[in-house]
């Protein structure tokens, strides 16, 4: 295994300036797996409150990009800034505590715990309570925060059920709730609509569009319908590189995009 | 293994019933039996069998906390217990007056817990970076190193002979080494440790520890520092092990390297596995079986014409049988038997699934 080497700040163009006013800023992010570049030289910036969709076929490097942003992988080269702060080498939990959140493409929940316990754990993770040895009281602020989140994703009726017993669509909704715990400033949604029924998709769109305006996000989504309805702007990825960027309406009508994505090549869903 | 194996399914993180209503009837009965046992049991049973069961159970409980909730199998727990016991002998009064400092109990006891916790934290910091078999190996290595260190170091640990005449303080004018007071002392400590583990399992720390066991990557993505959580679990588990270790020194009135040898370290694992690693009651059941086998092996083995020191053979066969037939220990057998009974009852009454 080759150790990830994060390039020194000096080699990265524009790395000198402190705060650029962006929520998220990626500069020259490259991630190699052996000789294979999963993503190469990705430069991307998202403003606070901006909602960005990342589109691209399977293997375009979208999830790898997320993993580099959250710190699950260290990028082989490049720089990650979160609200002006260089977090490139921070461990994931340090980024989460700064307001970054993510969901997983494949539901990654605690199936043996109840819905409430899952959300409560997520609330503990971003509070100072995470080492508390005292059981919470019913009026505990974190319990109440968890109740509100469960309500926000329409799971109140099922809040005491074990997560393993939930329907798939409900598990996806719970994923979203976990990502909204505490005070999120920026969320990475990894295919939140995958496998959902049309009704559930509509519900998800409602949840995403009604998020407070200051919470920006990046959403990976194969469903163009969902992606274009919730996002202001779109980044197209292809073979690990950024292929095109623009406002949602521009991208939708772009002939090249039509060719690559909406045309023959889209075998997803 | 999922969190459900340990965590009872509460309506929410908060159970609103009174604490007394939350304890099921069998527990009240067990508690009553244990409280009234001295009426029928003789001193040998109270002091040797039950006292030792509680002590071994507490040390096993510290392993259960780490392994069952945290997914970390540590062979260190006997060393941690032994270190706390050694500290009581070294800092307090003992027969080895040239080594022991003879401080009074209210300094000795907190210091023993603290030093053992520091040791556990340091070892934990080393061990948590490894997984599975490597955790076992690294903790076994530390346990072995500590054993040989105590055997060769005379200035602090008094080497091969260790310490004798280590007696509990005569608090409230009671000789706590008398069978009856010692029985209640060890019972109270065991009950406190057991209750603490049950309580902690549903605290934010305990829930998060089980989360770390099941999905460390997701826990990091929720803002938890997985490494720090695991190290803290070692520190917390040391409290249970230390309680057992200090009582062990008082019960034997002595401690020597043999107390913390490799075989003792492995015995703790055997106790926890035999009883069941998934619930805090398991180690106590395992300890009871272990102690009964050890104490009565002379008679059992004599009956079949074997020598008494072959009792480990019986333990070993029992361990094999448990591991082969019930990976969750005796408690797992019990669970399955109850499930079968419930199924049979449902079938005979024509009830649904």
XYZ file of C-alpha atoms in Angstrom:
622
model
C 0.000 0.000 0.000
C 1.406 3.391 -0.865
C 1.063 6.001 1.822
C -0.954 8.984 0.736
C 1.252 11.971 0.251
C -0.479 15.268 0.539
C 1.286 17.802 -1.614
C 2.799 20.702 0.208
C 0.697 23.831 0.244
C 3.314 25.590 -1.915
C 2.635 23.520 -5.012
C -1.040 24.284 -5.002
C -2.095 27.316 -6.983
C -3.801 29.970 -4.940
C -3.222 28.188 -1.640
C -1.870 31.287 0.016
C -5.028 33.309 0.535
C -6.765 32.683 3.821
C -10.535 32.805 3.529
C -12.027 32.881 0.084
C -15.595 33.046 1.355
C -16.327 29.541 0.128
C -17.977 26.861 2.227
C -15.944 24.214 0.517
C -12.937 24.614 -1.652
C -11.035 21.820 -3.361
C -7.784 22.477 -5.171
C -6.128 19.931 -7.376
C -7.489 16.933 -5.495
C -6.036 13.701 -6.831
C -6.579 10.262 -5.361
C -4.526 7.350 -6.613
C -5.294 3.733 -5.804
C -2.035 2.122 -6.818
C -1.484 3.250 -10.387
C -5.151 4.059 -10.891
C -6.282 7.635 -10.498
C -9.811 7.508 -9.085
C -9.970 11.276 -9.326
C -7.399 13.616 -10.790
C -6.880 17.303 -10.338
C -10.358 18.178 -9.161
C -10.753 21.846 -8.351
C -14.131 22.898 -7.091
C -15.595 25.569 -4.869
C -19.019 25.817 -3.333
C -20.354 28.929 -1.598
C -22.121 28.819 1.765
C -25.739 27.846 1.232
C -25.119 26.767 -2.341
C -26.649 23.484 -3.480
C -24.563 21.589 -5.975
C -25.320 18.384 -7.812
C -22.474 16.154 -8.903
C -23.403 14.018 -11.867
C -21.501 11.366 -13.711
C -21.560 7.733 -14.633
C -20.496 4.968 -12.265
C -16.763 5.090 -11.695
C -16.574 8.803 -12.447
C -15.060 9.310 -8.976
C -17.963 10.970 -7.215
C -17.917 8.917 -4.020
C -14.106 9.004 -3.903
C -14.403 12.773 -4.047
C -16.740 12.656 -1.028
C -14.336 10.411 0.839
C -11.527 12.907 0.238
C -13.704 15.757 1.493
C -14.725 13.935 4.695
C -11.255 12.534 5.337
C -12.178 8.876 4.970
C -9.327 8.903 2.431
C -6.436 11.321 2.431
C -6.011 12.685 -1.086
C -2.763 11.766 -2.832
C -2.383 15.418 -3.750
C -4.372 18.582 -3.346
C -5.987 20.765 -0.753
C -9.366 20.734 1.004
C -10.622 23.902 2.660
C -13.728 24.029 4.775
C -15.004 27.541 5.461
C -11.528 28.894 4.817
C -9.762 26.409 7.085
C -7.307 23.943 5.599
C -8.672 20.549 6.692
C -6.760 18.412 4.168
C -5.097 16.203 6.779
C -7.745 16.428 9.517
C -9.274 13.139 10.714
C -12.968 12.763 9.780
C -14.344 13.524 13.253
C -12.577 16.895 13.325
C -14.254 17.887 10.052
C -17.641 16.675 11.283
C -17.278 18.768 14.438
C -16.695 21.804 12.203
C -20.100 21.354 10.581
C -19.441 18.961 7.695
C -21.885 16.051 7.352
C -22.344 13.179 4.971
C -24.684 10.363 4.099
C -23.632 7.044 2.632
C -24.577 5.538 -0.704
C -25.178 2.184 0.982
C -27.110 2.798 4.188
C -24.636 2.744 7.024
C -26.823 2.738 10.119
C -26.809 0.987 13.474
C -29.391 -1.625 12.601
C -29.587 -3.052 16.121
C -30.573 0.292 17.655
C -33.886 2.080 17.481
C -34.476 5.028 15.171
C -34.313 7.405 18.134
C -31.065 5.880 19.391
C -29.454 6.287 15.977
C -30.369 9.943 15.785
C -29.511 10.472 19.460
C -26.036 9.011 18.844
C -25.575 11.358 15.912
C -26.565 14.289 18.133
C -24.090 13.151 20.817
C -21.288 12.895 18.278
C -21.307 16.590 17.558
C -21.872 17.692 21.154
C -19.609 17.760 24.178
C -21.778 15.010 25.619
C -20.162 12.274 23.627
C -18.199 10.959 26.615
C -21.026 11.379 29.098
C -21.512 8.463 31.468
C -24.932 9.720 32.534
C -28.076 8.458 30.877
C -30.160 11.245 29.346
C -33.346 12.491 30.980
C -36.493 12.931 28.864
C -35.989 16.696 28.830
C -32.361 16.355 27.753
C -31.570 18.882 25.024
C -30.007 16.199 22.809
C -33.005 13.877 23.155
C -35.255 16.729 22.128
C -32.994 17.643 19.224
C -33.175 14.006 18.131
C -36.983 14.050 18.353
C -37.105 17.115 16.112
C -34.849 15.475 13.532
C -36.896 12.281 13.555
C -39.982 14.426 12.958
C -38.246 16.301 10.132
C -37.704 13.090 8.175
C -41.238 11.833 8.910
C -40.184 8.905 11.089
C -41.905 9.889 14.340
C -44.377 7.033 14.065
C -41.489 4.564 13.808
C -39.089 6.197 16.204
C -38.990 3.264 18.642
C -38.570 0.559 16.039
C -35.250 -1.117 15.402
C -33.616 0.323 12.323
C -33.098 -3.173 10.917
C -36.894 -3.545 10.771
C -37.479 -0.368 8.764
C -38.373 -0.362 5.099
C -35.533 0.562 2.774
C -36.952 3.980 1.994
C -37.256 4.786 5.691
C -33.631 3.805 6.235
C -32.635 6.257 3.530
C -34.641 8.964 5.285
C -32.882 8.115 8.535
C -29.530 8.495 6.761
C -30.574 12.045 5.958
C -31.593 12.684 9.579
C -28.189 11.530 10.873
C -26.510 13.949 8.503
C -28.531 16.882 9.832
C -27.646 16.411 13.511
C -26.144 19.250 15.497
C -25.453 22.394 13.524
C -24.553 21.282 10.010
C -23.054 23.916 7.746
C -22.431 21.735 4.743
C -23.735 18.281 3.851
C -22.588 15.686 1.346
C -25.499 13.541 0.163
C -24.361 10.366 -1.579
C -27.248 9.158 -3.768
C -29.942 9.703 -1.161
C -32.683 8.802 -3.647
C -31.187 5.491 -4.791
C -33.777 2.735 -4.591
C -36.603 5.021 -3.468
C -40.106 4.836 -4.904
C -41.453 7.877 -6.805
C -43.471 8.949 -3.739
C -40.433 8.625 -1.514
C -38.374 10.600 -4.001
C -40.881 13.419 -3.896
C -40.722 13.357 -0.104
C -36.921 13.474 -0.203
C -37.011 16.452 -2.570
C -39.295 18.234 -0.087
C -36.925 17.508 2.789
C -33.914 18.742 0.824
C -35.517 21.875 -0.578
C -36.888 22.870 2.815
C -33.488 22.745 4.529
C -32.529 26.096 6.090
C -31.024 28.373 3.437
C -27.625 28.632 5.152
C -27.004 24.876 4.823
C -25.269 24.178 1.557
C -24.823 20.736 0.141
C -23.399 18.609 -2.603
C -25.639 15.849 -3.829
C -24.562 12.886 -5.895
C -27.626 11.764 -7.769
C -28.268 9.621 -10.795
C -31.835 10.784 -11.024
C -31.572 13.994 -13.052
C -35.063 14.933 -11.980
C -34.177 14.927 -8.300
C -30.756 16.467 -8.882
C -31.989 19.393 -10.959
C -34.896 20.116 -8.646
C -32.797 20.458 -5.499
C -29.564 21.929 -6.919
C -28.716 25.435 -8.141
C -25.630 24.319 -9.965
C -24.206 21.179 -11.448
C -20.745 19.674 -11.728
C -20.348 16.905 -14.264
C -17.623 14.350 -13.642
C -16.194 11.902 -16.121
C -13.325 9.454 -15.586
C -12.240 11.139 -12.381
C -12.124 14.633 -13.810
C -14.464 17.573 -13.836
C -15.999 17.678 -17.254
C -18.391 20.578 -17.064
C -19.795 23.028 -14.535
C -22.702 25.378 -14.700
C -26.160 26.413 -13.551
C -28.708 23.641 -13.506
C -30.659 24.952 -16.504
C -27.500 25.461 -18.587
C -26.352 21.913 -17.902
C -29.745 20.471 -18.655
C -29.752 21.963 -22.119
C -26.046 21.465 -22.869
C -25.714 19.242 -25.954
C -22.503 17.616 -24.745
C -24.122 16.675 -21.459
C -27.150 15.379 -23.291
C -24.859 13.219 -25.349
C -22.829 11.848 -22.435
C -25.350 11.577 -19.690
C -28.896 11.841 -20.819
C -28.248 10.127 -24.104
C -27.374 6.494 -24.755
C -25.121 6.030 -21.737
C -27.550 6.211 -18.842
C -28.317 2.746 -17.707
C -28.874 3.598 -14.063
C -31.989 3.693 -11.908
C -22.719 -8.858 16.229
C -24.989 -5.909 16.346
C -25.849 -3.448 19.030
C -29.115 -5.259 19.689
C -27.292 -8.152 21.282
C -26.426 -6.011 24.252
C -28.778 -3.123 24.341
C -32.175 -3.969 25.704
C -34.805 -2.416 23.524
C -36.115 0.609 25.314
C -38.808 2.844 23.975
C -36.259 5.624 23.684
C -32.964 6.512 25.356
C -35.196 7.261 28.281
C -37.285 4.724 30.131
C -39.924 6.507 32.134
C -40.845 3.795 34.647
C -39.624 3.870 38.232
C -36.258 2.145 38.675
C -37.853 -0.542 40.842
C -40.389 -1.383 38.137
C -37.697 -1.708 35.544
C -36.029 -4.626 37.327
C -37.706 -7.901 36.332
C -38.872 -10.366 38.982
C -36.084 -12.965 38.556
C -33.599 -10.294 39.554
C -35.414 -9.584 42.797
C -35.397 -13.308 43.572
C -31.687 -13.655 42.752
C -30.921 -10.613 44.902
C -32.904 -12.025 47.805
C -31.172 -15.411 47.557
C -27.751 -13.763 47.543
C -28.648 -11.547 50.497
C -30.016 -14.433 52.571
C -27.403 -17.002 51.515
C -25.418 -16.679 54.786
C -28.384 -18.229 56.644
C -27.826 -21.589 54.957
C -24.277 -21.466 53.604
C -21.219 -22.236 55.672
C -18.106 -20.082 55.839
C -16.304 -22.082 53.181
C -19.069 -21.388 50.700
C -19.349 -17.733 51.611
C -15.658 -16.917 51.674
C -14.019 -19.308 49.230
C -16.667 -20.041 46.663
C -18.917 -16.992 46.564
C -16.197 -14.475 47.445
C -13.944 -15.812 44.733
C -16.825 -15.972 42.256
C -17.610 -12.288 42.764
C -13.940 -11.310 42.452
C -13.316 -13.340 39.322
C -16.666 -12.130 37.986
C -15.668 -8.474 38.367
C -12.377 -9.024 36.554
C -14.255 -10.952 33.875
C -16.812 -8.119 33.758
C -14.078 -5.642 32.848
C -13.187 -7.909 29.915
C -16.860 -8.269 28.991
C -17.213 -4.468 28.943
C -14.270 -4.141 26.551
C -15.009 -7.175 24.399
C -18.804 -7.300 24.446
C -19.484 -3.596 24.062
C -16.226 -2.402 22.521
C -15.195 -5.411 20.445
C -11.722 -5.389 22.031
C -10.543 -8.715 23.469
C -7.962 -7.768 26.075
C -5.880 -10.288 28.007
C -4.675 -7.455 30.212
C -7.497 -7.359 32.716
C -5.834 -9.726 35.219
C -2.669 -7.606 35.083
C -4.686 -4.458 35.773
C -6.450 -6.166 38.678
C -3.097 -7.441 39.895
C -1.502 -4.018 39.665
C -4.278 -2.521 41.806
C -3.806 -5.377 44.277
C -0.051 -4.894 44.266
C -0.498 -1.167 44.902
C -2.587 -1.934 47.993
C 0.209 -4.187 49.230
C 3.019 -1.790 48.318
C 1.474 1.461 49.522
C -0.343 0.029 52.526
C 0.859 -2.199 55.335
C 2.003 -5.770 54.679
C 4.264 -8.465 56.045
C 7.094 -7.240 53.830
C 7.702 -4.178 56.001
C 10.962 -3.291 54.264
C 9.123 -2.695 50.970
C 5.596 -1.665 51.922
C 5.041 1.974 52.768
C 2.275 1.386 55.317
C 0.157 4.378 54.287
C -3.414 4.503 55.491
C -6.275 3.083 53.466
C -7.796 6.388 52.356
C -4.622 7.193 50.445
C -3.925 3.635 49.363
C -7.276 2.801 47.784
C -7.681 5.882 45.546
C -4.018 5.620 44.564
C -4.445 1.952 43.643
C -7.431 2.723 41.415
C -5.662 5.691 39.845
C -2.396 3.885 39.107
C -4.256 0.905 37.642
C -6.354 3.262 35.495
C -3.218 5.034 34.239
C -1.639 1.694 33.391
C -4.821 0.588 31.609
C -4.980 3.851 29.655
C -1.390 3.527 28.479
C -1.810 -0.101 27.489
C -5.144 0.744 25.857
C -3.507 3.488 23.806
C -1.091 0.863 22.488
C -3.682 -1.835 21.940
C -6.556 0.063 20.290
C -4.595 0.694 17.139
C -4.705 -3.027 16.455
C -7.598 -5.326 15.635
C -8.752 -8.831 16.478
C -5.930 -11.312 16.963
C -3.363 -8.499 17.160
C -5.151 -6.919 20.132
C -5.013 -10.291 21.857
C -1.317 -10.662 21.058
C -0.299 -7.189 22.194
C -2.258 -7.389 25.443
C -0.892 -10.884 26.101
C 2.620 -9.534 25.526
C 2.069 -6.727 28.033
C 0.577 -9.170 30.543
C 3.590 -11.471 30.179
C 6.019 -8.567 30.493
C 4.280 -7.347 33.642
C 4.352 -10.867 35.145
C 8.106 -11.245 34.597
C 8.719 -7.710 35.785
C 7.002 -8.323 39.126
C 8.939 -11.575 39.505
C 12.322 -9.968 38.920
C 11.814 -6.591 40.543
C 12.532 -6.635 44.267
C 12.659 -2.923 45.071
C 8.973 -2.314 44.312
C 7.212 -5.628 43.749
C 9.339 -7.713 46.177
C 10.080 -10.218 43.441
C 9.258 -13.887 43.641
C 7.869 -13.872 47.171
C 5.542 -10.908 46.718
C 3.620 -9.648 49.727
C 1.875 -11.473 52.532
C -0.253 -10.306 55.462
C -2.048 -7.761 53.281
C -5.200 -7.205 55.313
C -8.230 -5.002 54.690
C -8.561 -1.979 56.984
C -10.730 -2.615 60.061
C -13.310 -0.014 59.090
C -16.270 0.401 61.481
C -14.566 -2.092 63.780
C -15.338 -4.946 61.380
C -12.762 -7.486 60.347
C -13.597 -7.511 56.663
C -11.680 -10.717 56.137
C -14.125 -12.674 58.288
C -16.259 -14.802 55.965
C -19.573 -13.050 56.562
C -18.361 -9.424 56.187
C -16.171 -10.417 53.234
C -19.121 -12.105 51.550
C -21.258 -8.981 51.832
C -18.359 -6.714 50.861
C -17.617 -8.665 47.697
C -21.330 -9.047 46.932
C -21.843 -5.292 47.248
C -18.834 -4.523 45.044
C -19.948 -7.051 42.427
C -23.503 -5.670 42.446
C -22.191 -2.110 42.081
C -19.896 -3.048 39.198
C -22.656 -5.025 37.504
C -25.122 -2.154 37.918
C -22.562 0.314 36.626
C -22.014 -1.687 33.445
C -25.748 -2.101 32.848
C -26.259 1.618 33.385
C -23.285 2.664 31.254
C -24.428 0.521 28.333
C -27.262 3.003 27.758
C -25.321 6.183 28.479
C -24.014 8.232 25.551
C -20.547 6.796 26.166
C -21.784 3.204 26.256
C -24.036 3.572 23.212
C -21.181 5.156 21.307
C -18.827 2.351 22.364
C -21.221 -0.192 20.859
C -21.472 1.995 17.773
C -17.685 2.015 17.524
C -17.693 -1.772 17.732
C -20.273 -2.147 14.947
C -19.245 0.598 12.553
C -16.196 2.674 13.485
C -16.144 4.501 10.158
C -19.694 5.715 10.542
C -18.994 6.784 14.118
C -16.126 8.950 12.883
C -18.522 10.438 10.340
C -20.829 11.349 13.229
C -18.060 13.286 14.970
C -16.783 10.623 17.368
C -13.064 10.187 17.914
C -13.000 6.417 17.669
C -9.501 5.961 19.110
C -10.189 8.175 22.120
C -13.411 6.318 22.778
C -11.665 2.971 22.803
C -8.876 4.174 25.093
C -11.440 5.649 27.491
C -13.157 2.247 27.575
C -9.911 0.679 28.800
C -9.671 3.279 31.554
C -13.272 2.709 32.587
C -12.952 -1.079 32.522
C -9.934 -0.807 34.812
C -12.224 0.333 37.637
C -14.048 -3.024 37.630
C -10.819 -5.000 37.321
C -9.181 -2.986 40.112
C -12.107 -3.565 42.456
C -11.758 -7.291 41.863
C -7.971 -7.137 42.233
C -8.052 -5.321 45.564
C -10.622 -7.743 46.970
C -8.500 -10.633 45.702
C -5.482 -9.416 47.679
C -7.601 -9.042 50.792
C -9.157 -12.458 50.370
C -5.815 -14.225 49.950
C -4.082 -11.807 52.339
C -1.194 -11.986 49.898
C -0.176 -11.273 46.329
C 2.722 -12.714 44.346
C 3.635 -12.899 40.654
C 1.772 -16.204 40.404
C -1.493 -14.319 40.928
C -1.037 -12.435 37.653
C 0.613 -15.126 35.559
C -0.280 -15.917 31.972
C -2.566 -18.737 33.020
C -4.553 -16.355 35.252
C -4.843 -13.905 32.366
C -6.247 -16.674 30.192
C -8.549 -17.846 32.998
C -10.277 -14.441 32.861
C -10.944 -14.953 29.169
C -12.228 -18.478 29.853
C -14.545 -17.171 32.577
C -16.003 -14.489 30.306
C -16.409 -16.801 27.316
C -17.938 -19.657 29.318
C -20.451 -17.358 30.980
C -21.208 -15.321 27.885
C -19.535 -12.177 26.638
C -22.661 -10.420 25.445
C -24.200 -9.508 28.763
C -22.739 -8.292 32.057
C -24.182 -11.275 33.933
C -22.140 -13.706 31.817
C -18.766 -13.313 33.546
C -20.339 -13.932 36.970
C -21.937 -17.151 35.775
C -18.673 -18.172 34.152
C -16.789 -17.363 37.346
C -19.208 -19.444 39.430
C -18.767 -22.462 37.154
C -14.998 -21.996 37.108
C -14.746 -21.733 40.877
C -17.002 -24.749 41.465
C -14.938 -26.838 39.057
C -11.675 -25.736 40.612
C -12.816 -26.311 44.204
C -14.546 -29.636 43.670
C -12.253 -31.011 40.988
C -10.415 -33.005 43.655
C -13.545 -34.990 44.341
C -14.649 -35.264 40.730
C -11.222 -36.264 39.482
C -10.605 -38.552 42.441
C -13.813 -40.345 41.565
C -12.433 -41.163 38.129
C -8.996 -41.927 39.525
C -7.186 -38.827 38.217
C -4.937 -36.564 40.253
C -6.481 -33.345 41.560
C -4.169 -30.963 39.698
C -5.777 -32.071 36.458
C -8.720 -29.756 37.095
C -7.642 -27.572 34.166
C -8.430 -30.556 32.000
C -12.065 -30.337 33.064
C -12.083 -26.567 32.569
C -10.489 -27.029 29.169
C -13.033 -29.620 28.067
C -15.848 -27.415 29.342
C -14.394 -24.435 27.472
C -14.154 -26.444 24.260
C -17.727 -27.663 24.625
C -19.015 -24.131 25.196
C -17.074 -22.641 22.298
C -18.238 -25.443 19.994
C -21.878 -25.628 21.014
C -22.694 -22.151 22.278
C -20.497 -19.274 21.186
C -22.458 -16.958 23.496
C -21.594 -19.045 26.534
C -23.952 -20.458 29.123
C -26.202 -17.408 28.818
C -26.536 -18.144 25.110
C -27.681 -21.695 25.937
C -30.191 -20.263 28.370
C -31.502 -17.808 25.730
C -31.955 -20.576 23.199
C -33.697 -22.816 25.711
C -36.109 -20.000 26.571
C -36.767 -19.275 22.905
C -37.542 -22.955 22.327
C -39.879 -23.053 25.340
C -41.652 -19.925 24.131
C -42.016 -21.420 20.654
C -43.399 -24.655 22.089
C -45.826 -22.728 24.250
C -46.959 -20.671 21.278
C -47.431 -23.882 19.266
C -49.494 -25.654 21.935
C -51.718 -22.676 22.625
C -52.129 -22.165 18.901
C -50.772 -18.652 19.203
C -49.278 -16.867 16.242
C -45.604 -16.507 15.467
